[in-house]
Short mmCIF file of C-alpha atoms and ligand atoms in Angstrom, two decimals:
data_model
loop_
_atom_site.label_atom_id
_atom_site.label_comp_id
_atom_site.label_asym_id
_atom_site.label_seq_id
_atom_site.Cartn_x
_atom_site.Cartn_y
_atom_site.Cartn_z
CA UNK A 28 0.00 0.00 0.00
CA UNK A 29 1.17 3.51 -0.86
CA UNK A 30 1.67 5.88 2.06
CA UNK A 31 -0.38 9.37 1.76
CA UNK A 32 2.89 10.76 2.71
CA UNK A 33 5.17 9.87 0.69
CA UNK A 34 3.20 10.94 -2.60
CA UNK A 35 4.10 13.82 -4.50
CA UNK A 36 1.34 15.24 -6.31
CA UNK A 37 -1.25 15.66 -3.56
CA UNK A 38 -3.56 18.73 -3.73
CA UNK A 39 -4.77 20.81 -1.14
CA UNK A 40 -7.56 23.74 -1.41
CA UNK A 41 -7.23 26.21 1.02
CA UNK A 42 -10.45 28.39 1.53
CA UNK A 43 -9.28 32.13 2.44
CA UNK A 44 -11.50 34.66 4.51
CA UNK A 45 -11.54 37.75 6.49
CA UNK A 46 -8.96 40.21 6.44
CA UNK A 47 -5.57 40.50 4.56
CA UNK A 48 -3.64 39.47 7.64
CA UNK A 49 -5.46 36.05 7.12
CA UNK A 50 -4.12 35.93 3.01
CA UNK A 51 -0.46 36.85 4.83
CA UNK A 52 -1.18 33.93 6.82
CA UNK A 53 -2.47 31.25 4.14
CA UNK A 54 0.38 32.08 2.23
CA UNK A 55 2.39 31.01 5.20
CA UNK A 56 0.33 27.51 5.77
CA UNK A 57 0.47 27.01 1.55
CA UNK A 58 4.40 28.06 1.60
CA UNK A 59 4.99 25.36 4.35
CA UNK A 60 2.16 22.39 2.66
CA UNK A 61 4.35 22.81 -0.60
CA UNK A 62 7.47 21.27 1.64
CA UNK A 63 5.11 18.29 2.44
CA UNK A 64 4.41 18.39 -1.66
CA UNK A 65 1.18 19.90 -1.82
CA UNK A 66 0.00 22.05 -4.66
CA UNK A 67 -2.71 24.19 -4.38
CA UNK A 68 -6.00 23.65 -5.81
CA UNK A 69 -8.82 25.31 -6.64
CA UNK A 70 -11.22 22.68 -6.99
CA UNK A 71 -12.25 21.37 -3.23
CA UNK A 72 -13.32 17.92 -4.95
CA UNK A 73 -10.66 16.76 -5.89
CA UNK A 74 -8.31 17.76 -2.75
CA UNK A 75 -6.19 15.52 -0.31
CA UNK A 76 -6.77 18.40 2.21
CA UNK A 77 -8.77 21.11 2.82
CA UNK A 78 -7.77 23.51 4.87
CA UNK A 79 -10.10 26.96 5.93
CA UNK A 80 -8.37 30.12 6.77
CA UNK A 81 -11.04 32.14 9.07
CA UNK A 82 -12.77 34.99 10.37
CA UNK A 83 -14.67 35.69 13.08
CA UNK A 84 -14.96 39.59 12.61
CA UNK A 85 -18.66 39.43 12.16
CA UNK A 86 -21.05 36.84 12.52
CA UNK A 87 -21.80 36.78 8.62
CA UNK A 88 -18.26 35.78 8.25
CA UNK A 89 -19.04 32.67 10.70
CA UNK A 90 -22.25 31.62 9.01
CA UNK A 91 -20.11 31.48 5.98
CA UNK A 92 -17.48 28.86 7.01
CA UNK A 93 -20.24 26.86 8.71
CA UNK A 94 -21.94 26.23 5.47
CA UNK A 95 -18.43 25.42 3.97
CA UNK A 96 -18.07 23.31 6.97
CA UNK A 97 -21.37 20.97 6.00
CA UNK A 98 -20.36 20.98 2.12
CA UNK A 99 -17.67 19.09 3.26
CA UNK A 100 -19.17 16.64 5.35
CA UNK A 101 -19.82 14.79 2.48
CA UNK A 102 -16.16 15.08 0.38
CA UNK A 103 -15.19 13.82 3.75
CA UNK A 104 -18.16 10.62 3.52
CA UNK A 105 -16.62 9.91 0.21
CA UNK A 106 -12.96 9.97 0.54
CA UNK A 107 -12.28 8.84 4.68
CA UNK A 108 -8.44 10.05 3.17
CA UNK A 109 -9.56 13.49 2.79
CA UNK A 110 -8.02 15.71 5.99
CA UNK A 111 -9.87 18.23 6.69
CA UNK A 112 -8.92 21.48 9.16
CA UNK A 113 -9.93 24.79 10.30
CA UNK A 114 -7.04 27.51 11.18
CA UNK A 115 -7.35 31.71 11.82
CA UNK A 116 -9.55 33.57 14.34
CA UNK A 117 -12.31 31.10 14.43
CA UNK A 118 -10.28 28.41 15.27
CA UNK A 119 -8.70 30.37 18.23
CA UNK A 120 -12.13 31.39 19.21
CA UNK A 121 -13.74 27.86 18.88
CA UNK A 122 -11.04 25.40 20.01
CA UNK A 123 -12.57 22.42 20.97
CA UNK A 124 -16.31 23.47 20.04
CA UNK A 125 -15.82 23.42 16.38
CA UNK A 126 -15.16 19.62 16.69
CA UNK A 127 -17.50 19.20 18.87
CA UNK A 128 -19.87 20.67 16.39
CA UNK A 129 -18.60 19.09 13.35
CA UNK A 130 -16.30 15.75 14.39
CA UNK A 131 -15.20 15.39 10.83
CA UNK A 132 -12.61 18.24 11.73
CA UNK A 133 -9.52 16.48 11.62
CA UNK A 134 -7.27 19.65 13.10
CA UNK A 135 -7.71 23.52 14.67
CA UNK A 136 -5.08 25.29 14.38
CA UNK A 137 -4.89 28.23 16.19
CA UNK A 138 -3.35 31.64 15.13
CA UNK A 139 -0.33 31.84 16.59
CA UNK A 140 0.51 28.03 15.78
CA UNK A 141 0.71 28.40 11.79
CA UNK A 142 4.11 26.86 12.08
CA UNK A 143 2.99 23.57 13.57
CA UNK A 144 0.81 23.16 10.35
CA UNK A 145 3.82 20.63 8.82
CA UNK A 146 3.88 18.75 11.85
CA UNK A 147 0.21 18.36 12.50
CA UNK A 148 -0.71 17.51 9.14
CA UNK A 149 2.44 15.26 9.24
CA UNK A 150 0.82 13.06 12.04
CA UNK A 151 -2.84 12.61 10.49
CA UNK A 152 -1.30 11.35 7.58
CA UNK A 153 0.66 8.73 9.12
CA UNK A 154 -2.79 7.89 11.25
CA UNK A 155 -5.99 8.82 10.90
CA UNK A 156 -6.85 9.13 14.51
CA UNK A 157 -8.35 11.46 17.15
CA UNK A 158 -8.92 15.23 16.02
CA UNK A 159 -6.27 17.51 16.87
CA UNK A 160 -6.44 21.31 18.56
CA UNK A 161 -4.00 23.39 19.04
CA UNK A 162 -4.85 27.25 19.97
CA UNK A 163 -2.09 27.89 23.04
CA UNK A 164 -1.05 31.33 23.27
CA UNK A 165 1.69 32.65 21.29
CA UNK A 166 5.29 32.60 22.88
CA UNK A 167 7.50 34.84 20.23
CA UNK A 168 7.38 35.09 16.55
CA UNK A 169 8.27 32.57 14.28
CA UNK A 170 10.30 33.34 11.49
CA UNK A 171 12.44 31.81 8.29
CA UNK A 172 8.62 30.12 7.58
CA UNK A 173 8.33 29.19 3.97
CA UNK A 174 6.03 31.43 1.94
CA UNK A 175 4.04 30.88 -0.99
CA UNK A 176 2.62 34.34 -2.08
CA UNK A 177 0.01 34.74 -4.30
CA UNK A 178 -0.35 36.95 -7.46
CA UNK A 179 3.09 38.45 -8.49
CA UNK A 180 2.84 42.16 -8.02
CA UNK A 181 1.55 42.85 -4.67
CA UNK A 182 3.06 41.56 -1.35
CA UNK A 183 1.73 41.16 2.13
CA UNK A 184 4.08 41.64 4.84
CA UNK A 185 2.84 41.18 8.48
CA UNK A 186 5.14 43.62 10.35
CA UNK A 187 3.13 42.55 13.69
CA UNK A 188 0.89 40.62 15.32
CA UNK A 189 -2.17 41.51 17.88
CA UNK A 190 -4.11 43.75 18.79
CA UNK A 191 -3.93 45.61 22.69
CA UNK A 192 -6.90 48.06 21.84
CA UNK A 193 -10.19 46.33 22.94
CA UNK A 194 -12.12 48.13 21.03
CA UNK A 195 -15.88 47.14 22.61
CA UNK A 196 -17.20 45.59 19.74
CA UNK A 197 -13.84 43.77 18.43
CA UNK A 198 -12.96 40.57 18.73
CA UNK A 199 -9.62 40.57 17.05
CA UNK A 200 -7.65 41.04 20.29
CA UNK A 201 -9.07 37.73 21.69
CA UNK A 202 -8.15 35.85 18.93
CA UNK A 203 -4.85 37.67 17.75
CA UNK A 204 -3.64 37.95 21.25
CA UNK A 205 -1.13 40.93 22.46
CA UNK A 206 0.66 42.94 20.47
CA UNK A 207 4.49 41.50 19.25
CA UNK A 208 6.56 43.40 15.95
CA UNK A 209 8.65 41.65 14.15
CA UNK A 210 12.44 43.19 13.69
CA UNK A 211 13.11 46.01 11.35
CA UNK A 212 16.06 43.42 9.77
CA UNK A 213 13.41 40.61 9.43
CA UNK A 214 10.80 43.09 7.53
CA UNK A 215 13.49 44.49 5.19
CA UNK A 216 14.75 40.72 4.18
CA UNK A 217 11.07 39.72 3.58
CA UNK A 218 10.78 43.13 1.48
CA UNK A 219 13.98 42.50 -0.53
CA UNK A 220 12.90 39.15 -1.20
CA UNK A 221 9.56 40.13 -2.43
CA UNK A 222 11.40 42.71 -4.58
CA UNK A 223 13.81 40.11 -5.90
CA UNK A 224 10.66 38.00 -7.25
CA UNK A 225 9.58 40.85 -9.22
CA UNK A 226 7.04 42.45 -6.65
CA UNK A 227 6.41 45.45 -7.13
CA UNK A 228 4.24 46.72 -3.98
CA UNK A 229 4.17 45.52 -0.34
CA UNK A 230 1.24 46.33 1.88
CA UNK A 231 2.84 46.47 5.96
CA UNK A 232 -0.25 44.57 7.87
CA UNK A 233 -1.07 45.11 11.70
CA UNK A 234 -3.67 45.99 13.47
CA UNK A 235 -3.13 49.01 14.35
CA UNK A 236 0.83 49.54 12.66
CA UNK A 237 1.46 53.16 14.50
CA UNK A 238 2.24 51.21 17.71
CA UNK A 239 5.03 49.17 15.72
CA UNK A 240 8.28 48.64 17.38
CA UNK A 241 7.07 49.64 20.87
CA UNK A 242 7.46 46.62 22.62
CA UNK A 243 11.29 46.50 21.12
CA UNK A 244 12.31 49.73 20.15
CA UNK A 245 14.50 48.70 17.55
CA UNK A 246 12.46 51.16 15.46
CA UNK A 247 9.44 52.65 14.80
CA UNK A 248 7.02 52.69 12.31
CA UNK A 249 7.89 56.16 11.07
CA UNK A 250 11.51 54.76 10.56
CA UNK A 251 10.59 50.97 9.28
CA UNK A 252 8.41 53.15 6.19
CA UNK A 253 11.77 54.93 5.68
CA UNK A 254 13.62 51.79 5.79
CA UNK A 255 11.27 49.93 3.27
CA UNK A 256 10.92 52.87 1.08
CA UNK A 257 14.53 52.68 0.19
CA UNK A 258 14.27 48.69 -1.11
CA UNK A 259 15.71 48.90 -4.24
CA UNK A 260 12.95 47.57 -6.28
CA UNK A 261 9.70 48.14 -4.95
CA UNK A 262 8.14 50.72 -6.33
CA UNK A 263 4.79 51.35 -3.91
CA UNK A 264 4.73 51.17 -0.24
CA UNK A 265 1.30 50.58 1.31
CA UNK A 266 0.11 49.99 5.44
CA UNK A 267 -2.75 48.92 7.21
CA UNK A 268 -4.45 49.21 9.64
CA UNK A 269 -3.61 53.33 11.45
CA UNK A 270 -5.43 53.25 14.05
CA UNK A 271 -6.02 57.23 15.02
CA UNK A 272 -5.03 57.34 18.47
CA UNK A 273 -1.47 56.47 17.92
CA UNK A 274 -0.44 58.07 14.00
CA UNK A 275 2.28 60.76 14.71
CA UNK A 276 3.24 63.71 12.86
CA UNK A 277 6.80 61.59 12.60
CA UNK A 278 4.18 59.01 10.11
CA UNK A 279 2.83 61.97 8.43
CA UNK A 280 6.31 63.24 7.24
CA UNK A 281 7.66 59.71 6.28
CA UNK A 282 4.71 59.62 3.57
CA UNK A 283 5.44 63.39 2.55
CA UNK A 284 9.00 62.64 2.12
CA UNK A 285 8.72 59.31 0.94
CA UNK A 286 9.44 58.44 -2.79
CA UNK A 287 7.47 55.14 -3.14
CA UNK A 288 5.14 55.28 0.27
CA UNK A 289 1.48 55.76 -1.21
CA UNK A 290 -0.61 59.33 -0.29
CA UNK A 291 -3.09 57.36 1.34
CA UNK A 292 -4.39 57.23 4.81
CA UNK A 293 -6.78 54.53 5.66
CA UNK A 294 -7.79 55.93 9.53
CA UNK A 295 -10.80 54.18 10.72
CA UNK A 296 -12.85 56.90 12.58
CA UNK A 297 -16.02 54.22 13.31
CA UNK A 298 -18.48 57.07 14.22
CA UNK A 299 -19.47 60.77 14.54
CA UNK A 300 -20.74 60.69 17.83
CA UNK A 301 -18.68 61.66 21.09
CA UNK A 302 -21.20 59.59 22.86
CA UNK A 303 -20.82 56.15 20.76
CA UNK A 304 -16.91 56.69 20.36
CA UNK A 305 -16.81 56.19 24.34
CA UNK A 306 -18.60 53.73 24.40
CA UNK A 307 -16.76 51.89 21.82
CA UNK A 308 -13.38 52.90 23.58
CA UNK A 309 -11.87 54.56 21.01
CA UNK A 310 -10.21 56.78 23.43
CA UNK A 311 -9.49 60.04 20.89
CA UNK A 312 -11.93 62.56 20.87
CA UNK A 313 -13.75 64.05 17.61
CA UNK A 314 -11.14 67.11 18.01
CA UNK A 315 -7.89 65.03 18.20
CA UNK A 316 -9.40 63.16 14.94
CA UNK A 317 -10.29 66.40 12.89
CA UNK A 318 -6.85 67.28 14.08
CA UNK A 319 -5.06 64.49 12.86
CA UNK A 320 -6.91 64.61 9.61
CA UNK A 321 -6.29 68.86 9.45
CA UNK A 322 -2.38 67.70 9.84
CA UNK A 323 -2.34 65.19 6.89
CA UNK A 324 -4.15 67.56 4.55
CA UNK A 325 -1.43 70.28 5.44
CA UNK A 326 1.31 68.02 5.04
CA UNK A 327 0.24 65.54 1.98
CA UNK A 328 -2.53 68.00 0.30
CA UNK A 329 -3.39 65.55 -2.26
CA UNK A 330 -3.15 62.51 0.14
CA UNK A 331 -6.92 60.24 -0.14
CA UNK A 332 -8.39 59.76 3.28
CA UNK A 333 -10.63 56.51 4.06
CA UNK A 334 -12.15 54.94 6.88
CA UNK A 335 -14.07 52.30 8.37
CA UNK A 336 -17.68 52.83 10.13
CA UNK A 337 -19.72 50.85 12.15
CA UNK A 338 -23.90 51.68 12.50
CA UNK A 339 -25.73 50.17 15.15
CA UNK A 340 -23.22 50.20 17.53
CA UNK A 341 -25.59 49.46 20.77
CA UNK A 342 -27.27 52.77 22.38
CA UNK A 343 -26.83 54.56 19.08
CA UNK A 344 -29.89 56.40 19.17
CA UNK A 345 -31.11 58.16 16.15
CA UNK A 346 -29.62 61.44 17.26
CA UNK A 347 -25.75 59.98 17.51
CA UNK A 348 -26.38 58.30 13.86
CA UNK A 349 -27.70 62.06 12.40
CA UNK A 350 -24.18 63.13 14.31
CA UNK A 351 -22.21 60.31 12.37
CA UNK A 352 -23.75 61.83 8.89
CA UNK A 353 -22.93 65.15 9.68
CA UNK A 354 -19.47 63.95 10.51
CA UNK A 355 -18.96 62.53 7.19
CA UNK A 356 -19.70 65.69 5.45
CA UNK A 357 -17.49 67.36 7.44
CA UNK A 358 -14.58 65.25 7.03
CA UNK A 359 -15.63 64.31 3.34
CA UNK A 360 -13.76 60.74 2.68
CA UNK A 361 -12.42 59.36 -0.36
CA UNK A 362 -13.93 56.10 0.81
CA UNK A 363 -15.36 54.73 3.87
CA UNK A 364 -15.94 50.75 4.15
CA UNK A 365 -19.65 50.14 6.11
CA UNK A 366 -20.26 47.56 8.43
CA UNK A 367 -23.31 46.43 10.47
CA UNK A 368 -22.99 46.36 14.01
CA UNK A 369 -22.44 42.69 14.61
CA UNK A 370 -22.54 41.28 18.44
CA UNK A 371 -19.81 39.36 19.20
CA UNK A 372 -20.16 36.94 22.27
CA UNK A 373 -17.34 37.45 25.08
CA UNK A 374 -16.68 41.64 23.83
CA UNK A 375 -18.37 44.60 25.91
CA UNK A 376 -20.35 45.97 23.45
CA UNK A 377 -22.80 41.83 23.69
CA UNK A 378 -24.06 42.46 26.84
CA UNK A 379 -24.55 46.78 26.71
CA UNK A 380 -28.06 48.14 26.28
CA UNK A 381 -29.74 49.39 23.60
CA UNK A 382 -29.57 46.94 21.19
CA UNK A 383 -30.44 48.15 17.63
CA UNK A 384 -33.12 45.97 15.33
CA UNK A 385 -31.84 44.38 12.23
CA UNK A 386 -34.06 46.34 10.56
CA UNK A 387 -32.83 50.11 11.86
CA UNK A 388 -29.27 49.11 11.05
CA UNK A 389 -30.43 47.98 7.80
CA UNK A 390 -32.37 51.34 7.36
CA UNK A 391 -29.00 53.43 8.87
CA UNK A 392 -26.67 51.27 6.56
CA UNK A 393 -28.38 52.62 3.39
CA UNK A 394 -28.62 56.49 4.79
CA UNK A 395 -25.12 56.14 5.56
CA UNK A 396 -24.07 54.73 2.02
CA UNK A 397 -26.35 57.26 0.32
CA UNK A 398 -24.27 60.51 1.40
CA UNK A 399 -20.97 58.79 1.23
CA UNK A 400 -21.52 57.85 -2.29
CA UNK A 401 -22.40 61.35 -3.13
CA UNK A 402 -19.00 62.29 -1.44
CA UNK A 403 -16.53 60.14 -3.36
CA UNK A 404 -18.29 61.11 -6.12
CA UNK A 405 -17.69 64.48 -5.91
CA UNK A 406 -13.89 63.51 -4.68
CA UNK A 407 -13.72 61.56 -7.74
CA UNK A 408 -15.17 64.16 -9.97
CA UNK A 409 -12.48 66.78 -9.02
CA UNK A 410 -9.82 64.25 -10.69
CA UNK A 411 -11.21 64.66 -14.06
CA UNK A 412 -8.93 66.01 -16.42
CA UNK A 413 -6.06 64.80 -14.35
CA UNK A 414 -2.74 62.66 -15.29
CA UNK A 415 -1.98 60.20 -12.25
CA UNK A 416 0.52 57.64 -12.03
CA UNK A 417 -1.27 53.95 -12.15
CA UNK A 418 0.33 50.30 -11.00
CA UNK A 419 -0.38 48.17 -13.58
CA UNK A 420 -2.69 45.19 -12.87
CA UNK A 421 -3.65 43.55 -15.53
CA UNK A 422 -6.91 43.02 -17.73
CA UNK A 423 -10.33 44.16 -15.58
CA UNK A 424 -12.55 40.90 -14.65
CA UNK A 425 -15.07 42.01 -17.37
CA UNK A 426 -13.17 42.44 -20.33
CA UNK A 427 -9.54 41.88 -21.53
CA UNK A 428 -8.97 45.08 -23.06
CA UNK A 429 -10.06 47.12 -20.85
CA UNK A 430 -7.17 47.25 -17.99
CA UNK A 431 -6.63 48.05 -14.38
CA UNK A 432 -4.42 49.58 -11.80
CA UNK A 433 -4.14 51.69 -8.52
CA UNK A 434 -3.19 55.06 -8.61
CA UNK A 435 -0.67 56.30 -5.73
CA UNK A 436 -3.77 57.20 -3.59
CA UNK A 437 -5.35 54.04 -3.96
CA UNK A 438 -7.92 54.53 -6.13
CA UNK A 439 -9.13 51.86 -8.68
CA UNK A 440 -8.96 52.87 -12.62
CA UNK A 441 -9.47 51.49 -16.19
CA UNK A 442 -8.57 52.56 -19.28
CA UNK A 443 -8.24 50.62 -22.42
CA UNK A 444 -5.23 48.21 -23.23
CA UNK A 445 -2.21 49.52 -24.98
CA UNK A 446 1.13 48.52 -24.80
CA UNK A 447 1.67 48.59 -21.04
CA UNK A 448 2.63 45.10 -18.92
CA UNK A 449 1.41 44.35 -15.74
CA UNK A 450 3.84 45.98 -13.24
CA UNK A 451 4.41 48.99 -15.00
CA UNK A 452 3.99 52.39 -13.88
CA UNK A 453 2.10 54.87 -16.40
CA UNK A 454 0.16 57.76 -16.67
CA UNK A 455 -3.64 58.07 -17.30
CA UNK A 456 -5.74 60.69 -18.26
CA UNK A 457 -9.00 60.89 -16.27
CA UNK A 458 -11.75 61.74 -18.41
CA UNK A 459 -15.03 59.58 -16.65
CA UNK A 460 -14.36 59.69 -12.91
CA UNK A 461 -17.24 57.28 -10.98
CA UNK A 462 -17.99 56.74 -7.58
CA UNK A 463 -16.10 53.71 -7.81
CA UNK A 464 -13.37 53.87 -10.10
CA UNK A 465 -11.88 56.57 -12.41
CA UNK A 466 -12.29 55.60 -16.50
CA UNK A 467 -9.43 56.90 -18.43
CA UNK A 468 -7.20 57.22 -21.49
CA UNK A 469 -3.12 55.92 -21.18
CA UNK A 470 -0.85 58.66 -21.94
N1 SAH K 525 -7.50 46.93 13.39
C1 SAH K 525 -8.31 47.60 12.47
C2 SAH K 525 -9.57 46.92 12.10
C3 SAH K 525 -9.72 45.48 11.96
S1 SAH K 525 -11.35 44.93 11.77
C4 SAH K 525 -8.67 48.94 13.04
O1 SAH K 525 -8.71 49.12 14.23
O2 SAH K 525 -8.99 49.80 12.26
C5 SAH K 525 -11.93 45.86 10.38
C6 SAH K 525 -13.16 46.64 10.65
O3 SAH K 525 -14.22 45.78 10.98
C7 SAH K 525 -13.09 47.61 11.82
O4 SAH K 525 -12.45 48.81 11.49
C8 SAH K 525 -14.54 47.81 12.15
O5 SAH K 525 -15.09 48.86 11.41
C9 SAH K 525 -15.18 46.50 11.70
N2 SAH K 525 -15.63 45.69 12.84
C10 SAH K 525 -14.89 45.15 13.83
N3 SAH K 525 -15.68 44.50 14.70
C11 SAH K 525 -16.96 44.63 14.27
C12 SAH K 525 -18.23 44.19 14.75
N4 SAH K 525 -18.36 43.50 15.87
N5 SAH K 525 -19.32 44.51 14.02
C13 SAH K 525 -19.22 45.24 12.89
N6 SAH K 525 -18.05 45.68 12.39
C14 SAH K 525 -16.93 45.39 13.08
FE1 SF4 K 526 -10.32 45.62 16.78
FE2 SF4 K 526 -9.93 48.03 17.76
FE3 SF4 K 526 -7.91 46.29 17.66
FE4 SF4 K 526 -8.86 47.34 15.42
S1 SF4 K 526 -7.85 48.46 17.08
S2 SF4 K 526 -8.39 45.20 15.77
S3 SF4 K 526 -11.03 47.54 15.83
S4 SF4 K 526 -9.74 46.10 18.91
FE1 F3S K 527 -11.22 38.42 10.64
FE2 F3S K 527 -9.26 37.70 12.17
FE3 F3S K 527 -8.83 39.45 10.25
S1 F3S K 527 -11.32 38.05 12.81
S2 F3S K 527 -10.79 40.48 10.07
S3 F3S K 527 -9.43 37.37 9.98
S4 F3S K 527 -7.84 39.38 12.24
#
């Protein structure tokens, strides 16, 4: 009989969700199956393992890898081989429950075990036995772990791990644990590797990346931009997540000086009212915010600014959301992503008063999206006429000759195919600016 192990063409599908910290991840747990000889797949039928990468952000992000979960029930009734396991923030929030709930599990792995994936998945093979969990706490950062990235022009690159906000509604920092940074040294190798495969962008991933380096003070994040702004080779510089409490005027001037970090500040405000940003402990007020944003204006005038907001937060009374609108035309975003208050068992924010009905939310959602749509229109529409510099993508999803990119400030646009490659950097003319994206003509 042939040994699972020891064959060489086995396939694995690994199902990615949530947030980009989670692709950093999978390309971590695909980079490490590859030394075991998997390839990835993208067909779940026909895989030796299947392995979900997941988020617990929101419950809609749940009920989607439950139904994934009872698809493959029955891969799992037809091949007994398959091996089948759960990693990412609902596996450190689950544990033992998720078997419990669904015994053909084979493995949880929690987040701050990805490098035990080899070892784990080394052990089923050899014996199909009882389930395995593993979601202990982290104890340092792992490095030198094999990655596999996906696509060719844009990198991830986790510069740290956690979360020490607690945020009343989040769950992250139960699931992501404290905060930890990786070393300047190990960041710049990763970056000048990435750059050696022909990347062309990396994206810097945390939680909230203004409090990078604190917890070693071999440098901070001001200085690691500097330091991975001057890889020979990579041509855009991107970060997420600022959170607004802790992004210094030292940030600010690393962008403005910067040759290849992007005018763009993604700074997640979550609401308009004084009230509701207590109660979500956001701890800066709505002055140190219109401050902040007052300072990047002044500093990068024609930086884009987007946010994240959050309606329904519990107690938000009709009042506080009317204070959250009038915010936003205040501030006037490029962008703002929208999410529904979602309750999150074991946070604050579960067990406060003043719940909100589905249906308000619903009804706030849609108020909320109406007047930010008419603001990054009107953002958009001041670009018309305009030549920006665009990162190359690649053909749109709808149609191969018309092509896409980013420009500097992040914004999506399309223009028809000439003689550009993917990975170059050109200039478009905006003639059609959406709400959306920007339509132009290649100069
Ligand atoms: N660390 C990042 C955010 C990570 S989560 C930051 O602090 O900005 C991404 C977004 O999901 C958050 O900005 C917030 O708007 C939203 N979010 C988090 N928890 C949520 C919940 N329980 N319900 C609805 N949206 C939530
Ligand atoms: Fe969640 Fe707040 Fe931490 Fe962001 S900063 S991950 S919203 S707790
Ligand atoms: Fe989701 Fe975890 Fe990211 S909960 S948003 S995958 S950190």
């Amino acid at each position: 009989m042939e040994y699972k192990s020891e064959r060489e063409d086995k396939k694995a599908y690994i199902g990615i969700y949530g947030c980009q910290m989670n692709i950093a991840d999978a390309e971590r747990m695909e980079g490490q199956l590859g030394t075991l000889g998997y390839t990835r797949t993208e067909d779940m039928t026909s895989a030796d393992l299947i392995l979900l990468n997941t988020c617990c952000i929101r419950e809609t992000a749940e009920d989607k890898v439950y139904g994934k979960i009872g698809e493959i029930k029955h891969l799992k009734k037809n091949n007994p081989e398959l091996i089948f396991g759960i990693a990412g923030c609902m596996a450190q929030k689950e544990g033992n429950h998720l078997i419990a709930r669904a015994p053909h599990i084979d493995f949880v792995l929690g987040t701050n075990k990805i490098n035990e994936l080899p070892q784990i998945v080394r052990e089923i093979e050899a014996e199909h036995g009882a389930s395995i969990v593993d979601v202990a706490e982290m104890m340092g950062i792992h490095e030198n772990i094999p990655i596999k990235r996906t696509g060719s022009l844009s990198a991830w690159v986790p510069i740290m791990y956690g979360c020490n906000n607690f945020c009343t509604y989040c769950i992250v920092p139960y699931v992501r644990g404290r905060e930890q940074s990786r070393a300047p040294k190990d960041i710049v190798e990763e970056v000048q590797d990435a750059a050696a495969k022909g990347f062309k962008e990396v994206t810097l991933l945390g939680q909230n990346v203004n409090s990078y380096g604190k917890d070693h003070k071999e440098a901070d994040f001001a200085e690691l931009l500097r330091m991975v702004d001057a890889v020979p080779g990579i041509e855009r510089v991107r970060y997420m997540t600022s959170h607004p409490k802790d992004l210094s005027d030292r940030v600010i001037e690393s962008v403005r000086d910067g040759k290849h970090i992007a005018e763009h500040f993604h700074i997640p405000v979550q609401h308009g009212s004084a009230r509701i940003l207590k109660a979500m402990n956001r701890v800066y007020t709505k002055e140190a915010y219109r401050s902040l944003v007052k300072r990047i204006r002044a500093a990068v005038p024609h930086a884009s600014i987007t946010t994240d907001l959050i309606v329904g937060f519990p107690g938000e009374s009709e009042e506080d959301f009317l204070e959250l609108l009038e915010f936003l035309r205040e501030i006037r975003y490029d962008a703002a992503y929208t999410f529904l208050y979602s309750k999150r068992s074991g946070t604050p924010a579960a067990t406060m008063e003043g719940q909100v009905s589905d249906e308000e939310k619903h009804r706030r959602l849609t108020a909320l999206m109406e007047v930010q749509n008419e603001i990054s229109l009107e953002k958009n529409q001041a670009l018309l006429g305009k030549d920006l510099e665009v990162l190359v993508e690649g053909a749109s999803k709808t149609d191969e000759n018309v092509w896409t990119g980013r420009t500097r400030t992040n914004k999506i646009v399309l223009w028809t195919h000439g003689a550009e490659a993917v990975g170059d950097l050109v200039q478009v003319r905006i003639t059609n600016p959406q709400t959306w994206v920007l339509k132009g003509e290649l100069l």
